[in-house]
PDB file of C-alpha atoms in Angstrom:
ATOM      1  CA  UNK A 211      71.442 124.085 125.339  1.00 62.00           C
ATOM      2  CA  UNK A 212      71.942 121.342 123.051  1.00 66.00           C
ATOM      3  CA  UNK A 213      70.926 123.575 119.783  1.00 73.00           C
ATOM      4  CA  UNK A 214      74.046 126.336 121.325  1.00 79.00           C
ATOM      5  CA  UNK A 215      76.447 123.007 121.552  1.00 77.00           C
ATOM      6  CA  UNK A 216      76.184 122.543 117.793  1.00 75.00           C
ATOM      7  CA  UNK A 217      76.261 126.193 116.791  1.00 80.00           C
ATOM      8  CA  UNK A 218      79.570 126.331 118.491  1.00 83.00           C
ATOM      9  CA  UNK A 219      81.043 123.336 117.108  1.00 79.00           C
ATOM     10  CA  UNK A 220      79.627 124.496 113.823  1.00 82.00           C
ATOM     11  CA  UNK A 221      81.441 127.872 113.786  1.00 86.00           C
ATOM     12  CA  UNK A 222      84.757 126.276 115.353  1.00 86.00           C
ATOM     13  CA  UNK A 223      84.337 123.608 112.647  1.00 84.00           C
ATOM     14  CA  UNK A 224      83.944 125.936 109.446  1.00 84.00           C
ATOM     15  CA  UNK A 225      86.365 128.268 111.109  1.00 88.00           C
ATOM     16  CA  UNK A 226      89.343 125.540 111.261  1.00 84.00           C
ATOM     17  CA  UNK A 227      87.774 125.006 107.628  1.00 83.00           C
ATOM     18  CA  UNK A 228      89.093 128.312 106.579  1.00 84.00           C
ATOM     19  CA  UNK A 229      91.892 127.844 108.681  1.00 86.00           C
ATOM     20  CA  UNK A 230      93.751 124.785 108.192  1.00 82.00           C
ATOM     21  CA  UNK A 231      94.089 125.157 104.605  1.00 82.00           C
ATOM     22  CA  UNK A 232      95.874 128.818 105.150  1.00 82.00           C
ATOM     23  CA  UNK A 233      98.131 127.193 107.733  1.00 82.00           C
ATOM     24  CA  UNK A 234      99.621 124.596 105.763  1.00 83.00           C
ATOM     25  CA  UNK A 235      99.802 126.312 102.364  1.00 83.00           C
ATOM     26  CA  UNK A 236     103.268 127.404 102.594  1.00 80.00           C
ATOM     27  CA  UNK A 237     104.239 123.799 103.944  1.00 78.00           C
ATOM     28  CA  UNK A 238     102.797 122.214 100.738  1.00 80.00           C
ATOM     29  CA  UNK A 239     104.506 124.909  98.588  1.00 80.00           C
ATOM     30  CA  UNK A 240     107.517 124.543  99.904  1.00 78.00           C
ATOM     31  CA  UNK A 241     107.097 120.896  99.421  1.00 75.00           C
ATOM     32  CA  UNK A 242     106.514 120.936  96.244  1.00 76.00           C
ATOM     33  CA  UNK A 243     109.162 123.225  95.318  1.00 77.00           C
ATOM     34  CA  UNK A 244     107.807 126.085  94.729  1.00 79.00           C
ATOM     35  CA  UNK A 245     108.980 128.436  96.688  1.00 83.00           C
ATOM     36  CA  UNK A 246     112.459 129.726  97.158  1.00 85.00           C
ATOM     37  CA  UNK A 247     114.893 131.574  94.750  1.00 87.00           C
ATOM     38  CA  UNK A 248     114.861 129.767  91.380  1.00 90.00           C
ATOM     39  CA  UNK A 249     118.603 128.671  89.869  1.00 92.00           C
ATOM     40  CA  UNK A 250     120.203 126.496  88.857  1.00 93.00           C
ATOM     41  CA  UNK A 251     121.729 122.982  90.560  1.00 92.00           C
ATOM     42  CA  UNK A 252     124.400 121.302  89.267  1.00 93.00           C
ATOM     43  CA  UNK A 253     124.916 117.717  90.693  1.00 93.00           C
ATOM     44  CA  UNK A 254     127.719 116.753  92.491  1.00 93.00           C
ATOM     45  CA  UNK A 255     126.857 113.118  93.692  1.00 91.00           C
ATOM     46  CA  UNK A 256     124.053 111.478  94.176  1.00 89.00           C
ATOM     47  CA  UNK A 257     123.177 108.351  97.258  1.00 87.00           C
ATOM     48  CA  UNK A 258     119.952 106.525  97.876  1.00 84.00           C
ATOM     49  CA  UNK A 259     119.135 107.170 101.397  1.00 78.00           C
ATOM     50  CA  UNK A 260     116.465 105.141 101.720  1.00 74.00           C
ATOM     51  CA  UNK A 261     115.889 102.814  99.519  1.00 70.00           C
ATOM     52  CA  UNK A 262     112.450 101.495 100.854  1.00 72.00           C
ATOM     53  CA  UNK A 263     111.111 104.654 100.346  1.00 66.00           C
ATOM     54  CA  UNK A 264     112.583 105.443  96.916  1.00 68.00           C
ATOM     55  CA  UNK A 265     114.211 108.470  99.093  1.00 72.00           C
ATOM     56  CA  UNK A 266     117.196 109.618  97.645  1.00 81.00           C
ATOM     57  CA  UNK A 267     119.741 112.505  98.470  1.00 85.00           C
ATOM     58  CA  UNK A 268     122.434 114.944  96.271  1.00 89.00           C
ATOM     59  CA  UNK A 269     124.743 117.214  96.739  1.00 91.00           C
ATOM     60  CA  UNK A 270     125.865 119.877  94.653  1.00 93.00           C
ATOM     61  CA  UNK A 271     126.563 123.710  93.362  1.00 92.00           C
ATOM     62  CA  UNK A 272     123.581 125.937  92.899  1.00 93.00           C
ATOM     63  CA  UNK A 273     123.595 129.276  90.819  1.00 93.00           C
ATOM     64  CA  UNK A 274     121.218 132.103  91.018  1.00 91.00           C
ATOM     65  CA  UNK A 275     121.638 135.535  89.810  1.00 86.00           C
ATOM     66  CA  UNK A 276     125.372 135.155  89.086  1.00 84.00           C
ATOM     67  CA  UNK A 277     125.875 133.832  92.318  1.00 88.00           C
ATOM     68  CA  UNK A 278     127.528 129.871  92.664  1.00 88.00           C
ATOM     69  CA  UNK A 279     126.847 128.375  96.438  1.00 87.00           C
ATOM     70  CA  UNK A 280     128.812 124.778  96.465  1.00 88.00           C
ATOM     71  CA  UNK A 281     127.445 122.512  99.221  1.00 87.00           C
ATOM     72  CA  UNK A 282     124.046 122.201  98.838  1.00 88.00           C
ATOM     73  CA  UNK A 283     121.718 119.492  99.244  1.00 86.00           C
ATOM     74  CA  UNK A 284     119.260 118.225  96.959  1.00 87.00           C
ATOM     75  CA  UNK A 285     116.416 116.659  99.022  1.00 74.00           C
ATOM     76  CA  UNK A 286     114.098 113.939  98.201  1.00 76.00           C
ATOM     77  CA  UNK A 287     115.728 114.028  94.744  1.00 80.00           C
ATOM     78  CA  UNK A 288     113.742 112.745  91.651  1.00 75.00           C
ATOM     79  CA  UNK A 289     116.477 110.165  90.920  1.00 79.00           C
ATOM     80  CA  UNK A 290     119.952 109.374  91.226  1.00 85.00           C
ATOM     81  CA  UNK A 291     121.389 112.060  88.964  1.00 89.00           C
ATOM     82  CA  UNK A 292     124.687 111.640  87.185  1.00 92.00           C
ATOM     83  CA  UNK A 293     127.416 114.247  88.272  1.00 93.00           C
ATOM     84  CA  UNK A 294     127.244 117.310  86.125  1.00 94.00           C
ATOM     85  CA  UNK A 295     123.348 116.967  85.547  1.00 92.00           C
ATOM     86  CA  UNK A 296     121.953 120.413  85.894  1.00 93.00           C
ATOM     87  CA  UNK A 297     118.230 120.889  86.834  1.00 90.00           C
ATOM     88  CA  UNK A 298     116.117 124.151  88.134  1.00 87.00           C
ATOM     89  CA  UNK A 299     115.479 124.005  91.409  1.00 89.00           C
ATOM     90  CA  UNK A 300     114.241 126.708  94.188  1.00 87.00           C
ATOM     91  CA  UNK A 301     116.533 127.734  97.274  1.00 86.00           C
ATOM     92  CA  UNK A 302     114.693 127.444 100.785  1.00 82.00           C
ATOM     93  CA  UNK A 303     116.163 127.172 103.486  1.00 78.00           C
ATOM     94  CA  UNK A 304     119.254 126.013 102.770  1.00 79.00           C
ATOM     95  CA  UNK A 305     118.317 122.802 100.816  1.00 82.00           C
ATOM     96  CA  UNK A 306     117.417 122.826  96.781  1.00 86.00           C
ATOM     97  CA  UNK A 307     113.718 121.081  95.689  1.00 85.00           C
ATOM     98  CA  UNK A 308     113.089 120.641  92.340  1.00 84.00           C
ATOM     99  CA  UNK A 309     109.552 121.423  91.419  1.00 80.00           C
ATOM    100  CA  UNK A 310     107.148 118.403  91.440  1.00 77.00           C
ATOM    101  CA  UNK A 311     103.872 118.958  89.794  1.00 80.00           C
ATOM    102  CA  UNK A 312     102.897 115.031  91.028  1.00 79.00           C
ATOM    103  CA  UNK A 313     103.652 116.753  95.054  1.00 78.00           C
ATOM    104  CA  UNK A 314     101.997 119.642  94.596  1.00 80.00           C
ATOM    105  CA  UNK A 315      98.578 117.767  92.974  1.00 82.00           C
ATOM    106  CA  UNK A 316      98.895 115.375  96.010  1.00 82.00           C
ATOM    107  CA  UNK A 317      99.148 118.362  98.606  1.00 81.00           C
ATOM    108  CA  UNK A 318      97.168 121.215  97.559  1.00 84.00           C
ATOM    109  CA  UNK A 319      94.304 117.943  96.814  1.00 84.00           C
ATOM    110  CA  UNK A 320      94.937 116.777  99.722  1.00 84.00           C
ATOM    111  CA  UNK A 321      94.653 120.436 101.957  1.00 84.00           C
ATOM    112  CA  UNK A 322      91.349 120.815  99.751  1.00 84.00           C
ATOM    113  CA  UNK A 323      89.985 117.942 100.416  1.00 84.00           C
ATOM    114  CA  UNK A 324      90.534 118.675 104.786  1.00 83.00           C
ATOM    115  CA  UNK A 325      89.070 121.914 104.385  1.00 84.00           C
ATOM    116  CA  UNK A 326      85.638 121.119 101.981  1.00 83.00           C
ATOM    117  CA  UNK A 327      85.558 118.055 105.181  1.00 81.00           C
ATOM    118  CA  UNK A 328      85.864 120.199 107.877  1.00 82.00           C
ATOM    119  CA  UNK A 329      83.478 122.075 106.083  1.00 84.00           C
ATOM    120  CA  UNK A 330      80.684 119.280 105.760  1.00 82.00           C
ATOM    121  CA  UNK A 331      80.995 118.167 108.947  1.00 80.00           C
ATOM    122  CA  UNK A 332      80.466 122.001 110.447  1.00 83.00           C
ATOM    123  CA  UNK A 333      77.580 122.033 107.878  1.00 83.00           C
ATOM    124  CA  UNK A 334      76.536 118.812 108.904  1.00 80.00           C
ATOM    125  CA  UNK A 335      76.662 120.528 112.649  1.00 80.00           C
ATOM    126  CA  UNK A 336      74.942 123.710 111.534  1.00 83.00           C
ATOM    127  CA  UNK A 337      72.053 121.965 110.305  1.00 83.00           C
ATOM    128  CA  UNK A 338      71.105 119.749 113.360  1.00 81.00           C
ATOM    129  CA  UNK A 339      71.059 123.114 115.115  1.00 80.00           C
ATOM    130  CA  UNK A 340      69.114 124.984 112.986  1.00 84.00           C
ATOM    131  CA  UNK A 341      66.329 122.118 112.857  1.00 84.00           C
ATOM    132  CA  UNK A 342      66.470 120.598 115.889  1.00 79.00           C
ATOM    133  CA  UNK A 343      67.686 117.019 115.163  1.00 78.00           C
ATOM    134  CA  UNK A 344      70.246 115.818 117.307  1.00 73.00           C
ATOM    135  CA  UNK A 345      73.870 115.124 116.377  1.00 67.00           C
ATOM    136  CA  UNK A 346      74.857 111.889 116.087  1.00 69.00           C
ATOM    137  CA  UNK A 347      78.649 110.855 115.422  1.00 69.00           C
ATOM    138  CA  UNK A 348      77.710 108.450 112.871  1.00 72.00           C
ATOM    139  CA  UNK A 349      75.605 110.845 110.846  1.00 71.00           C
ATOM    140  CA  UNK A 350      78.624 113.244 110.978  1.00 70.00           C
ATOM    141  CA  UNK A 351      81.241 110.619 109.821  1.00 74.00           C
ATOM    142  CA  UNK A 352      78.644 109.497 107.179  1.00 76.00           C
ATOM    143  CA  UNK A 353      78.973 113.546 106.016  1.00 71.00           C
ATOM    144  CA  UNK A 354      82.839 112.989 106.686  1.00 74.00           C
ATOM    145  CA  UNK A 355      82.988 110.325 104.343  1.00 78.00           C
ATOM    146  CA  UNK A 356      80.603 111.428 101.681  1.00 78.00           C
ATOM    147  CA  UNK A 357      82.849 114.233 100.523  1.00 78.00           C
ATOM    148  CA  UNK A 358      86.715 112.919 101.814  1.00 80.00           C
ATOM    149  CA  UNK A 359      86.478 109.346 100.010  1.00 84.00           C
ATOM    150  CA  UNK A 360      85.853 110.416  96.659  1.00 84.00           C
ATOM    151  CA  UNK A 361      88.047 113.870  96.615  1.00 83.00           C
ATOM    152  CA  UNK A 362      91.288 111.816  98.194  1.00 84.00           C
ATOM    153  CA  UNK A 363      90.448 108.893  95.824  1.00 86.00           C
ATOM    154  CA  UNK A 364      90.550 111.655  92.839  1.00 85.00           C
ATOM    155  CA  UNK A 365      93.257 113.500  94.708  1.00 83.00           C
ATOM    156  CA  UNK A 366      95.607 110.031  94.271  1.00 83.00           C
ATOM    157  CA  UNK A 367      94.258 109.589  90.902  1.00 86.00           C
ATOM    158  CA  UNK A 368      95.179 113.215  89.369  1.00 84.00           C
ATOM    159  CA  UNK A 369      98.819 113.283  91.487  1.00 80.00           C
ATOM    160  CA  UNK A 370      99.667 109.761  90.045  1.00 81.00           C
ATOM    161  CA  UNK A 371      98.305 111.159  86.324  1.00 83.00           C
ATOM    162  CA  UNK A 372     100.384 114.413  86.777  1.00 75.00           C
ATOM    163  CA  UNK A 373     103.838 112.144  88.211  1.00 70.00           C
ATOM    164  CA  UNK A 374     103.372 109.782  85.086  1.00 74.00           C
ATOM    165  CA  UNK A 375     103.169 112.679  82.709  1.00 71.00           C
ATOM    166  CA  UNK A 376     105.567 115.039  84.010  1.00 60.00           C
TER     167      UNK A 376
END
């Protein structure tokens, strides 16, 4: 009974694996702004909304295709942008992103290191089933942590190295 236990979370685990990564892929796109219709912004004004958080706001024109649309917003802006500064952007949604490699390094690390894991840990599980040896929690964090530590540590490291560059 105990060997069909692990099988199952084995296959749910390399399933969501497959899974979660696919779910959130548009989500990290979009966050990093690449997706939408590329133009053109032009900046109206710019405010800090939260300063903390280095979070800042603009509003402004954006052109595509011939087409001007006033009133857009420029979320999580890369600065505080001088009116008239013109950038390319991507329309989604209603709001303007510029592209930021730094973001997309930090998700698309980030969703790879959840799925390889998931992964480990259903491999992890697939393994005590196939040999017998029962699961323990701390062996399958140990697995956890052997492959998420060093792949987010490397994640940081190459989305900091892309943000400084860029």
């Amino acid at each position: 009974m105990l060997r069909l236990a692990q099988g199952v979370l084995a296959a749910v685990l390399l399933t969501c694996a497959v899974l979660v990564p696919f779910s959130l892929w548009d989500s990290a796109l979009a966050e990093s702004g690449y997706t939408g219709t590329p133009g053109e912004y032009v900046v109206a004004s710019c405010q800090e909304v939260d300063p903390m958080n280095s979070y800042q706001s603009c509003s402004g024109t954006f052109r595509s295709d011939g087409q001007t649309t006033s009133g857009i917003t420029l979320a999580h802006a890369d600065g505080l942008y001088p009116e008239g500064t013109r950038l390319a952007v991507r329309l989604a949604d209603g709001e303007v992103r510029e592209e930021l490699p730094g973001t997309a390094t930090l998700c698309f690390g980030l969703l790879f290191t959840a799925a390889l894991s998931i992964a480990a840990s259903g491999l992890h599980s697939a393994y005590c089933a196939a040999t017998g040896e029962d699961w323990a929690l701390p062996h399958a964090l140990a697995a956890l942590a052997l492959v998420a530590i060093p792949l987010i540590l490397v994640t940081l490291l190459a989305a900091l190295i892309v943000t400084v560059v860029s």
